[in-house]
Amino acid sequence: MFRKNLVQRWDTLDRISHLINLSGILIAIISGLPQLNLTLFGFNLGAQFRWITDVIGGEGVRRILHRYVVTGLISLAFTVHVFGFGLKKKKSHILFTFRDLKDLVAYYGHKFFRKAKPVLGFHVPGEKLLYWVALICLFILGSTGIIMWTRFLYIDYNLLRLFHRIASIILSLFVLVHFILNIILPEQRSAMRAMFINGKVPEEWVKQHHPKMFEEEEQTLLTRRRMIKTFLWLIPAIGFSYLFSELLQKPQCRIGDIIVEPPKVMVGKPFVISVEVTNMGYRESSFPIQLSVDGKIVAEKNIALLDGETNLINFKTTINEIGRHTIEVNGVSKMIEVVEAPPPIEKELADKFKELFPTAYDFVPVVKDGKIVYYEIYDAEGMLIGYGFHERVYAPTDRLTVTGIIDLDYKVRMIDVEKLKPDIHVLNDKILDPDFENQFIGLTIEEMRLSPEGKIDAVSGATISSTLIVETIRKILEEVQSPS
């Protein structure tokens, strides 16, 4: 019925801007839902949409879509919109005023409650409201997103994420409601089609739904001043293009300090070299990490990192020459001293340590004044996990051995008190009971005293032995905490 006398409502640049903007917003919503982290009625909405990440190709693809694609589309849409708006021959009013608020209430009052119909111009109040909500929300999303992405300003990450999340929810709701209303209201379908496809609507439709459209539009001249002002908008676009080209640069990795475990490297003994690797780029990338000893490459690994992600990479190697050696990881070097290895641990003692500490794998004696004071304990990966000790305790009536484990927080993890020899008699067998031994678990050197000053109850009839055991463990704790 409204096929005759079509009126141009949206020109080509308008329609291009609408399509690009809608595409950007939809991709932003889809790629952002898995990271929403919003809980409603006990449901984590982000968790319900984790499957989207898998469908679109993984976390790396999701980040590229949410950052590069969305940022590029929205920026392009904004540039086209501003450029087209400046070159228009007719101007319409887009500011949202108090009058528009009253018209908005009256418009939907008419649609749903049969109230008086307001007289509208080129834009209905809902379009104006959506325009400004979208403009404000996109500015917040863009600014908070880029700051979180590039970290060029020191602003609390959680605060930025909160603003980003709020703006995304508000924009998504407004876009969703706008399109649902345009779909369920038959008279708005012509405008919807014109907005994205042909740009034209029937003249009768305009007279019926936008009667003030013709009088509201003002004819404007394309003067030199207008053209200059329009082209000035290209400066931010050029600046953004430069920024975007910088973001597209190949990611670089940063190597942190080199950590050597154990600190004392023994000749011929395996040791672990750990380095922190950080992706300094703005997208996921894989980096080759090379370990060199005295200029010779001895190991190489690849590590994949998301943008801004930091991870630890470990190398295990040995050096067979005593002296000073240079370790280098991707240009970052460290000088280490390789010393003669101490005598190996006795098998019986190693088995005892493993019984008390099942994850123990290797044991390095710490020698002072020609005597083994304690052992550094390492796991199968070569990481220091604790300290072990084995001491004899001689009391007037008892001859005992105390074997124990100290954790990295310098607290006793486990001890075992035994007779020096199976056939030796002790005055009170309770000195060997777990009830006495368990009192030491979790204690620091400050707490390692007999009650009432400390937390250890002496065994009745074996007070001297109890005291000597406490003092022995205190001495070991002092040595461990001050290894120099």
Coordinates of C-alpha atoms in Angstrom, one line a residue:
M1 CA 0.0 0.0 0.0
F2 CA 2.9 2.3 0.6
R3 CA 4.9 1.4 -2.6
K4 CA 4.5 4.8 -4.3
N5 CA 6.4 8.1 -3.7
L6 CA 9.4 6.7 -1.8
V7 CA 11.3 9.2 0.4
Q8 CA 15.1 9.0 1.0
R9 CA 15.5 8.6 4.8
W10 CA 19.0 7.2 5.0
D11 CA 21.8 7.8 2.5
T12 CA 24.5 5.3 1.5
L13 CA 27.0 6.4 4.1
D14 CA 24.3 6.1 6.8
R15 CA 23.5 2.6 5.8
I16 CA 27.1 1.6 5.7
S17 CA 27.7 3.0 9.1
H18 CA 24.6 1.2 10.5
L19 CA 25.7 -2.1 9.1
I20 CA 29.3 -1.8 10.3
N21 CA 28.2 -0.6 13.7
L22 CA 25.6 -3.4 14.2
S23 CA 28.2 -6.0 13.1
G24 CA 30.7 -4.7 15.6
I25 CA 28.2 -4.6 18.4
L26 CA 26.9 -8.1 17.7
I27 CA 30.5 -9.5 17.5
A28 CA 31.4 -7.7 20.7
I29 CA 28.3 -9.2 22.5
I30 CA 29.0 -12.8 21.2
S31 CA 32.8 -12.7 21.9
G32 CA 32.3 -10.9 25.3
L33 CA 29.6 -13.2 26.8
P34 CA 32.1 -16.0 27.8
Q35 CA 34.0 -13.4 29.9
L36 CA 30.9 -11.7 31.4
N37 CA 31.6 -13.0 35.0
L38 CA 28.1 -12.0 36.2
T39 CA 26.1 -14.1 38.7
L40 CA 22.3 -13.8 38.7
F41 CA 20.1 -16.1 40.9
G42 CA 23.1 -18.4 41.5
F43 CA 24.0 -18.8 37.9
N44 CA 27.3 -17.4 36.5
L45 CA 26.2 -16.1 33.1
G46 CA 29.7 -16.1 31.7
A47 CA 30.1 -19.8 32.6
Q48 CA 26.9 -20.6 30.6
F49 CA 28.4 -19.1 27.5
R50 CA 31.9 -20.7 27.7
W51 CA 30.9 -22.9 24.8
I52 CA 31.1 -19.9 22.5
T53 CA 34.8 -19.8 22.9
D54 CA 35.2 -23.4 21.7
V55 CA 32.8 -22.9 18.8
I56 CA 34.6 -19.8 17.4
G57 CA 38.0 -21.4 17.6
G58 CA 39.4 -21.0 21.1
E59 CA 40.5 -18.2 23.4
G60 CA 43.0 -16.7 21.0
V61 CA 40.3 -16.3 18.3
R62 CA 37.9 -14.9 20.8
R63 CA 40.4 -12.2 21.9
I64 CA 41.2 -11.3 18.3
L65 CA 37.4 -10.9 17.6
H66 CA 36.7 -8.9 20.8
R67 CA 39.7 -6.7 20.5
Y68 CA 40.9 -6.2 16.9
V69 CA 37.8 -6.9 14.9
V70 CA 35.3 -5.1 17.2
T71 CA 37.6 -2.1 17.8
G72 CA 38.2 -1.8 14.0
L73 CA 34.6 -2.1 13.1
I74 CA 33.3 0.4 15.6
S75 CA 36.0 2.9 14.8
L76 CA 35.3 2.5 11.1
A77 CA 31.6 2.9 11.7
F78 CA 32.2 6.1 13.7
T79 CA 34.5 7.6 11.1
V80 CA 32.0 6.9 8.3
H81 CA 29.1 8.3 10.4
V82 CA 30.9 11.5 11.2
F83 CA 32.2 11.9 7.7
G84 CA 28.7 11.3 6.2
F85 CA 27.1 13.5 8.8
G86 CA 29.3 16.4 7.8
L87 CA 28.6 16.1 4.1
K88 CA 24.8 15.8 4.5
K89 CA 22.7 18.3 2.5
K90 CA 20.0 18.2 5.1
K91 CA 20.3 18.3 8.8
S92 CA 18.0 16.6 11.4
H93 CA 18.0 17.1 15.1
I94 CA 19.6 14.2 17.0
L95 CA 19.9 15.8 20.5
F96 CA 17.8 14.1 23.2
T97 CA 15.9 16.7 25.1
F98 CA 13.4 16.8 27.9
R99 CA 10.7 17.2 25.2
D100 CA 11.9 13.9 23.7
L101 CA 11.6 12.2 27.0
K102 CA 7.9 13.2 27.2
D103 CA 7.4 12.2 23.6
L104 CA 9.0 8.8 24.3
V105 CA 6.6 8.1 27.2
A106 CA 3.7 9.4 25.0
Y107 CA 4.8 7.3 22.0
Y108 CA 4.7 3.9 23.8
G109 CA 1.6 5.0 25.8
H110 CA -0.1 5.4 22.4
K111 CA 1.2 2.0 21.2
F112 CA 0.4 -0.1 24.2
F113 CA -2.2 1.9 26.1
R114 CA -4.1 3.9 23.3
K115 CA -3.2 7.3 24.6
A116 CA -2.8 10.4 22.5
K117 CA -0.2 10.1 19.7
P118 CA 2.7 12.6 19.8
V119 CA 3.8 14.5 16.7
L120 CA 7.2 13.3 15.8
G121 CA 10.0 14.5 13.5
F122 CA 12.8 12.7 11.6
H123 CA 13.9 10.7 14.7
V124 CA 11.6 9.1 17.2
P125 CA 12.7 9.7 20.8
G126 CA 13.7 6.0 21.1
E127 CA 16.2 6.4 18.2
K128 CA 17.7 9.5 19.8
L129 CA 18.0 7.8 23.2
L130 CA 19.6 4.7 21.6
Y131 CA 22.0 6.9 19.7
W132 CA 23.3 8.7 22.8
V133 CA 23.3 5.6 25.0
A134 CA 25.3 3.8 22.3
L135 CA 27.7 6.7 21.9
I136 CA 28.4 7.0 25.6
C137 CA 28.6 3.2 26.2
L138 CA 30.9 2.7 23.2
F139 CA 33.2 5.4 24.5
I140 CA 33.3 3.8 27.9
L141 CA 33.8 0.3 26.4
G142 CA 36.5 1.6 24.0
S143 CA 38.5 3.6 26.6
T144 CA 38.3 1.0 29.4
G145 CA 39.0 -1.9 27.0
I146 CA 42.1 -0.2 25.5
I147 CA 43.5 0.7 28.9
M148 CA 43.0 -2.9 30.1
W149 CA 44.4 -4.2 26.9
T150 CA 47.5 -2.0 26.6
R151 CA 47.9 -1.1 30.4
F152 CA 49.3 2.4 29.5
L153 CA 47.6 3.9 32.5
Y154 CA 47.8 2.8 36.1
I155 CA 44.2 2.3 36.9
D156 CA 42.8 -0.6 39.0
Y157 CA 42.0 -3.4 36.6
N158 CA 38.9 -4.6 38.6
L159 CA 37.4 -1.0 38.4
L160 CA 38.0 -0.8 34.7
R161 CA 36.4 -4.2 34.2
L162 CA 33.4 -3.2 36.3
F163 CA 32.8 -0.1 34.1
H164 CA 33.4 -2.2 31.0
R165 CA 30.9 -4.8 32.1
I166 CA 28.2 -2.2 33.1
A167 CA 28.5 -0.4 29.8
S168 CA 28.3 -3.6 27.8
I169 CA 25.2 -4.8 29.7
I170 CA 23.4 -1.4 29.2
L171 CA 24.3 -1.2 25.5
S172 CA 23.3 -4.8 24.9
L173 CA 19.9 -4.3 26.6
F174 CA 19.2 -1.1 24.7
V175 CA 20.1 -2.6 21.3
L176 CA 18.1 -5.8 22.1
V177 CA 15.0 -3.8 23.2
H178 CA 15.2 -1.5 20.2
F179 CA 15.3 -4.3 17.7
I180 CA 12.6 -6.3 19.4
L181 CA 10.3 -3.2 19.3
N182 CA 11.1 -2.6 15.7
I183 CA 10.2 -6.2 14.9
I184 CA 6.9 -6.4 16.9
L185 CA 5.6 -3.0 15.8
P186 CA 4.6 -3.5 12.1
E187 CA 4.8 0.2 11.2
Q188 CA 8.5 0.3 12.2
R189 CA 9.5 -2.5 9.8
S190 CA 9.8 -0.1 6.9
A191 CA 12.2 2.0 8.8
M192 CA 14.2 -1.0 9.8
R193 CA 14.5 -2.1 6.2
A194 CA 15.5 1.4 5.1
M195 CA 18.1 1.7 7.8
F196 CA 20.1 -1.2 6.4
I197 CA 19.0 -1.9 2.8
N198 CA 17.5 0.7 0.5
G199 CA 17.4 3.8 2.7
K200 CA 13.9 4.7 1.4
V201 CA 10.5 4.7 3.1
P202 CA 7.0 5.5 1.6
E203 CA 5.9 9.1 1.8
E204 CA 2.6 8.1 3.3
W205 CA 4.5 6.3 6.1
V206 CA 6.4 9.5 6.8
K207 CA 3.3 11.6 7.0
Q208 CA 1.6 9.1 9.3
H209 CA 4.5 8.3 11.7
H210 CA 7.0 11.3 11.3
P211 CA 4.8 14.2 10.3
K212 CA 7.4 16.8 11.3
M213 CA 10.2 15.2 9.3
F214 CA 10.0 17.5 6.3
E215 CA 9.8 20.7 8.3
E216 CA 12.4 19.6 10.7
E217 CA 15.0 18.9 8.1
E218 CA 17.0 22.0 7.2
Q219 CA 18.7 22.5 3.9
T220 CA 22.4 23.2 4.4
L221 CA 25.0 24.4 2.0
L222 CA 28.2 22.5 1.5
T223 CA 30.5 25.4 2.2
R224 CA 34.3 25.3 2.3
R225 CA 34.1 25.8 6.1
R226 CA 31.8 22.8 6.5
M227 CA 34.1 20.7 4.3
I228 CA 37.2 21.7 6.4
K229 CA 35.4 20.9 9.6
T230 CA 34.3 17.5 8.2
F231 CA 37.8 16.6 7.0
L232 CA 39.2 17.6 10.4
W233 CA 37.4 14.5 11.8
L234 CA 39.8 12.4 9.8
I235 CA 42.7 13.4 12.1
P236 CA 41.4 11.2 15.0
A237 CA 40.8 8.4 12.4
I238 CA 44.4 8.7 11.2
G239 CA 45.7 8.7 14.8
F240 CA 43.6 5.6 15.5
S241 CA 44.9 3.9 12.4
Y242 CA 48.5 4.6 13.6
L243 CA 47.6 3.2 17.0
F244 CA 46.0 0.1 15.4
S245 CA 49.0 -0.4 13.2
E246 CA 51.2 -0.4 16.3
L247 CA 48.9 -2.9 18.0
L248 CA 49.3 -5.2 15.0
Q249 CA 53.1 -5.3 15.4
K250 CA 54.6 -8.7 16.0
P251 CA 54.5 -9.5 19.7
Q252 CA 57.8 -9.5 21.6
C253 CA 58.7 -11.4 24.7
R254 CA 60.4 -10.1 27.9
I255 CA 62.7 -12.4 29.9
G256 CA 62.7 -11.8 33.6
D257 CA 65.5 -12.6 36.1
I258 CA 67.2 -16.0 35.8
I259 CA 66.6 -18.2 38.9
V260 CA 68.9 -21.1 39.6
E261 CA 67.9 -24.0 41.9
P262 CA 69.7 -25.1 43.9
P263 CA 71.7 -21.8 44.3
K264 CA 74.9 -23.9 44.8
V265 CA 75.5 -25.7 41.6
M266 CA 77.4 -28.9 42.0
V267 CA 79.7 -30.2 39.2
G268 CA 77.9 -33.0 37.3
K269 CA 74.7 -32.6 39.3
P270 CA 71.5 -31.5 37.6
F271 CA 70.1 -28.1 38.4
V272 CA 67.1 -26.1 37.2
I273 CA 67.1 -22.8 35.5
S274 CA 63.8 -20.9 35.7
V275 CA 62.8 -17.7 33.9
E276 CA 59.7 -15.6 33.7
V277 CA 58.6 -15.0 30.1
T278 CA 56.1 -12.2 29.4
N279 CA 54.3 -11.6 26.1
M280 CA 54.7 -7.8 25.6
G281 CA 52.5 -7.8 22.5
Y282 CA 48.7 -7.4 22.1
R283 CA 47.8 -10.8 20.8
E284 CA 48.6 -14.5 21.5
S285 CA 52.0 -15.6 20.2
S286 CA 54.5 -18.4 20.6
F287 CA 58.1 -17.6 21.5
P288 CA 61.3 -19.8 21.1
I289 CA 63.3 -19.7 24.4
Q290 CA 66.9 -20.7 24.2
L291 CA 69.3 -21.7 27.0
S292 CA 73.0 -21.2 26.4
V293 CA 75.9 -22.1 28.7
D294 CA 79.1 -20.3 28.0
G295 CA 77.8 -19.2 24.6
K296 CA 76.7 -22.7 23.5
I297 CA 73.0 -23.5 23.1
V298 CA 72.1 -26.5 25.3
A299 CA 68.3 -26.5 25.2
E300 CA 65.4 -24.8 23.5
K301 CA 61.7 -24.7 24.2
N302 CA 58.6 -22.9 22.8
I303 CA 56.1 -21.2 25.0
A304 CA 52.7 -20.0 23.9
L305 CA 51.4 -16.9 25.8
L306 CA 48.2 -14.8 25.5
D307 CA 48.8 -11.1 25.3
G308 CA 50.2 -9.7 28.5
E309 CA 50.5 -13.2 30.0
T310 CA 53.5 -14.2 32.1
N311 CA 54.5 -17.8 32.6
L312 CA 57.5 -19.7 34.0
I313 CA 59.7 -21.8 31.9
N314 CA 62.2 -24.3 33.3
F315 CA 65.3 -25.9 31.9
K316 CA 67.2 -28.8 33.6
T317 CA 70.9 -29.2 32.8
T318 CA 74.3 -30.1 34.2
I319 CA 77.7 -28.5 34.0
N320 CA 80.8 -30.8 34.2
E321 CA 83.5 -28.3 34.9
I322 CA 84.2 -26.5 38.2
G323 CA 84.5 -22.7 38.0
R324 CA 82.5 -19.7 36.9
H325 CA 80.1 -20.1 33.9
T326 CA 77.7 -17.8 32.1
I327 CA 74.1 -18.9 31.6
E328 CA 72.1 -17.0 29.0
V329 CA 68.4 -17.1 28.1
N330 CA 67.4 -15.1 25.1
G331 CA 70.0 -12.4 25.8
V332 CA 69.6 -12.2 29.5
S333 CA 72.6 -13.6 31.3
K334 CA 73.7 -14.7 34.8
M335 CA 77.0 -15.8 36.2
I336 CA 77.1 -18.9 38.3
E337 CA 79.8 -20.7 40.3
V338 CA 80.0 -24.5 39.9
V339 CA 81.6 -26.2 42.9
E340 CA 82.8 -29.7 43.8
A341 CA 79.9 -32.0 44.7
P342 CA 79.7 -33.1 48.4
P343 CA 79.7 -36.8 49.2
P344 CA 76.5 -38.6 48.3
I345 CA 73.8 -39.3 50.9
E346 CA 73.7 -42.8 52.4
K347 CA 71.0 -45.0 50.9
E348 CA 69.4 -45.8 54.3
L349 CA 69.1 -42.1 55.2
A350 CA 67.7 -41.2 51.7
D351 CA 65.1 -44.0 52.1
K352 CA 64.2 -42.5 55.5
F353 CA 63.7 -39.0 54.1
K354 CA 61.5 -40.4 51.4
E355 CA 59.5 -42.3 54.0
L356 CA 58.9 -39.0 55.9
F357 CA 58.5 -36.9 52.7
P358 CA 57.2 -39.0 49.8
T359 CA 57.8 -36.3 47.1
A360 CA 61.5 -36.2 47.9
Y361 CA 63.7 -37.2 45.1
D362 CA 67.2 -35.8 45.4
F363 CA 69.3 -34.7 48.5
V364 CA 72.1 -32.2 48.5
P365 CA 74.2 -32.1 51.7
V366 CA 75.0 -28.7 53.2
V367 CA 78.5 -28.8 54.7
K368 CA 79.9 -26.4 57.3
D369 CA 83.3 -26.8 58.9
G370 CA 83.7 -30.2 57.2
K371 CA 80.4 -31.6 58.7
I372 CA 77.1 -32.2 57.0
V373 CA 74.6 -30.0 58.9
Y374 CA 71.4 -30.7 57.0
Y375 CA 70.3 -31.7 53.5
E376 CA 68.5 -29.7 50.8
I377 CA 65.6 -31.8 49.5
Y378 CA 64.5 -31.6 45.8
D379 CA 61.6 -33.1 43.9
A380 CA 61.8 -34.9 40.6
E381 CA 61.6 -31.6 38.7
G382 CA 64.7 -30.3 40.6
M383 CA 62.8 -27.8 42.7
L384 CA 63.7 -27.2 46.3
I385 CA 60.9 -28.5 48.5
G386 CA 62.3 -28.7 52.0
Y387 CA 65.2 -29.5 54.3
G388 CA 66.1 -32.8 56.0
F389 CA 68.2 -33.5 59.1
H390 CA 69.5 -36.6 60.9
E391 CA 71.2 -36.1 64.3
R392 CA 72.2 -38.3 67.2
V393 CA 71.1 -37.3 70.7
Y394 CA 73.0 -38.6 73.7
A395 CA 71.3 -38.4 77.1
P396 CA 72.5 -40.0 80.4
T397 CA 70.1 -42.8 80.0
D398 CA 69.1 -42.7 76.3
R399 CA 70.9 -42.8 73.0
L400 CA 68.6 -41.7 70.2
T401 CA 68.5 -40.5 66.6
V402 CA 66.2 -37.7 65.4
T403 CA 65.4 -37.6 61.7
G404 CA 63.1 -34.8 60.4
I405 CA 61.8 -32.6 57.6
I406 CA 61.6 -28.8 57.7
D407 CA 59.4 -27.1 55.1
L408 CA 60.3 -23.9 53.1
D409 CA 58.5 -21.8 55.7
Y410 CA 61.0 -23.1 58.3
K411 CA 58.4 -25.1 60.2
V412 CA 58.8 -28.7 61.2
R413 CA 56.9 -30.9 58.8
M414 CA 57.7 -34.3 60.4
I415 CA 60.2 -35.9 62.8
D416 CA 61.0 -39.5 63.8
V417 CA 62.7 -40.4 67.1
E418 CA 64.4 -43.8 67.2
K419 CA 66.9 -45.8 69.2
L420 CA 70.4 -45.4 68.1
K421 CA 70.5 -49.2 67.8
P422 CA 67.6 -51.6 68.1
D423 CA 69.0 -53.4 71.2
I424 CA 69.6 -50.2 73.2
H425 CA 67.4 -49.6 76.2
V426 CA 65.6 -46.3 76.8
L427 CA 64.3 -45.2 80.1
N428 CA 60.8 -44.4 78.8
D429 CA 59.6 -45.8 75.5
K430 CA 57.1 -42.9 75.2
I431 CA 59.9 -40.7 73.9
L432 CA 59.6 -42.8 70.7
D433 CA 55.8 -42.5 70.4
P434 CA 54.0 -40.5 67.7
D435 CA 52.2 -38.6 70.5
F436 CA 55.5 -37.0 71.4
E437 CA 56.7 -36.6 67.8
N438 CA 53.5 -35.0 66.5
Q439 CA 53.9 -32.1 69.0
F440 CA 56.7 -30.7 66.8
I441 CA 54.7 -30.6 63.6
G442 CA 54.1 -27.1 62.4
L443 CA 56.2 -25.4 65.0
T444 CA 58.7 -22.6 64.3
I445 CA 61.9 -22.0 66.1
E446 CA 60.2 -19.5 68.4
E447 CA 57.6 -22.1 69.4
M448 CA 60.2 -24.9 69.8
R449 CA 60.6 -25.0 73.6
L450 CA 59.4 -27.1 76.4
S451 CA 56.2 -26.0 78.1
P452 CA 55.3 -23.7 79.7
E453 CA 57.6 -21.4 77.6
G454 CA 56.9 -23.4 74.4
K455 CA 54.5 -25.9 73.0
I456 CA 56.3 -29.2 73.7
D457 CA 55.4 -31.4 76.7
A458 CA 58.3 -33.4 77.9
V459 CA 58.0 -37.1 78.4
S460 CA 57.8 -38.0 82.1
G461 CA 61.0 -39.7 83.2
A462 CA 62.8 -38.6 80.0
T463 CA 62.9 -34.8 80.6
I464 CA 66.6 -34.6 79.7
S465 CA 66.1 -36.5 76.5
S466 CA 63.1 -34.4 75.6
T467 CA 65.1 -31.2 76.2
L468 CA 68.0 -32.4 74.1
I469 CA 65.7 -33.3 71.2
V470 CA 64.1 -29.9 71.3
E471 CA 67.5 -28.2 71.4
T472 CA 68.8 -30.3 68.6
I473 CA 65.9 -29.4 66.3
R474 CA 66.2 -25.7 67.3
K475 CA 69.9 -25.7 66.3
I476 CA 69.0 -27.2 62.9
L477 CA 66.3 -24.6 62.4
E478 CA 68.8 -21.9 63.2
E479 CA 71.3 -23.3 60.6
V480 CA 68.6 -23.7 57.9
Q481 CA 67.4 -20.1 58.4
S482 CA 70.9 -18.7 58.3
P483 CA 72.7 -20.8 55.8
S484 CA 75.7 -18.5 55.4

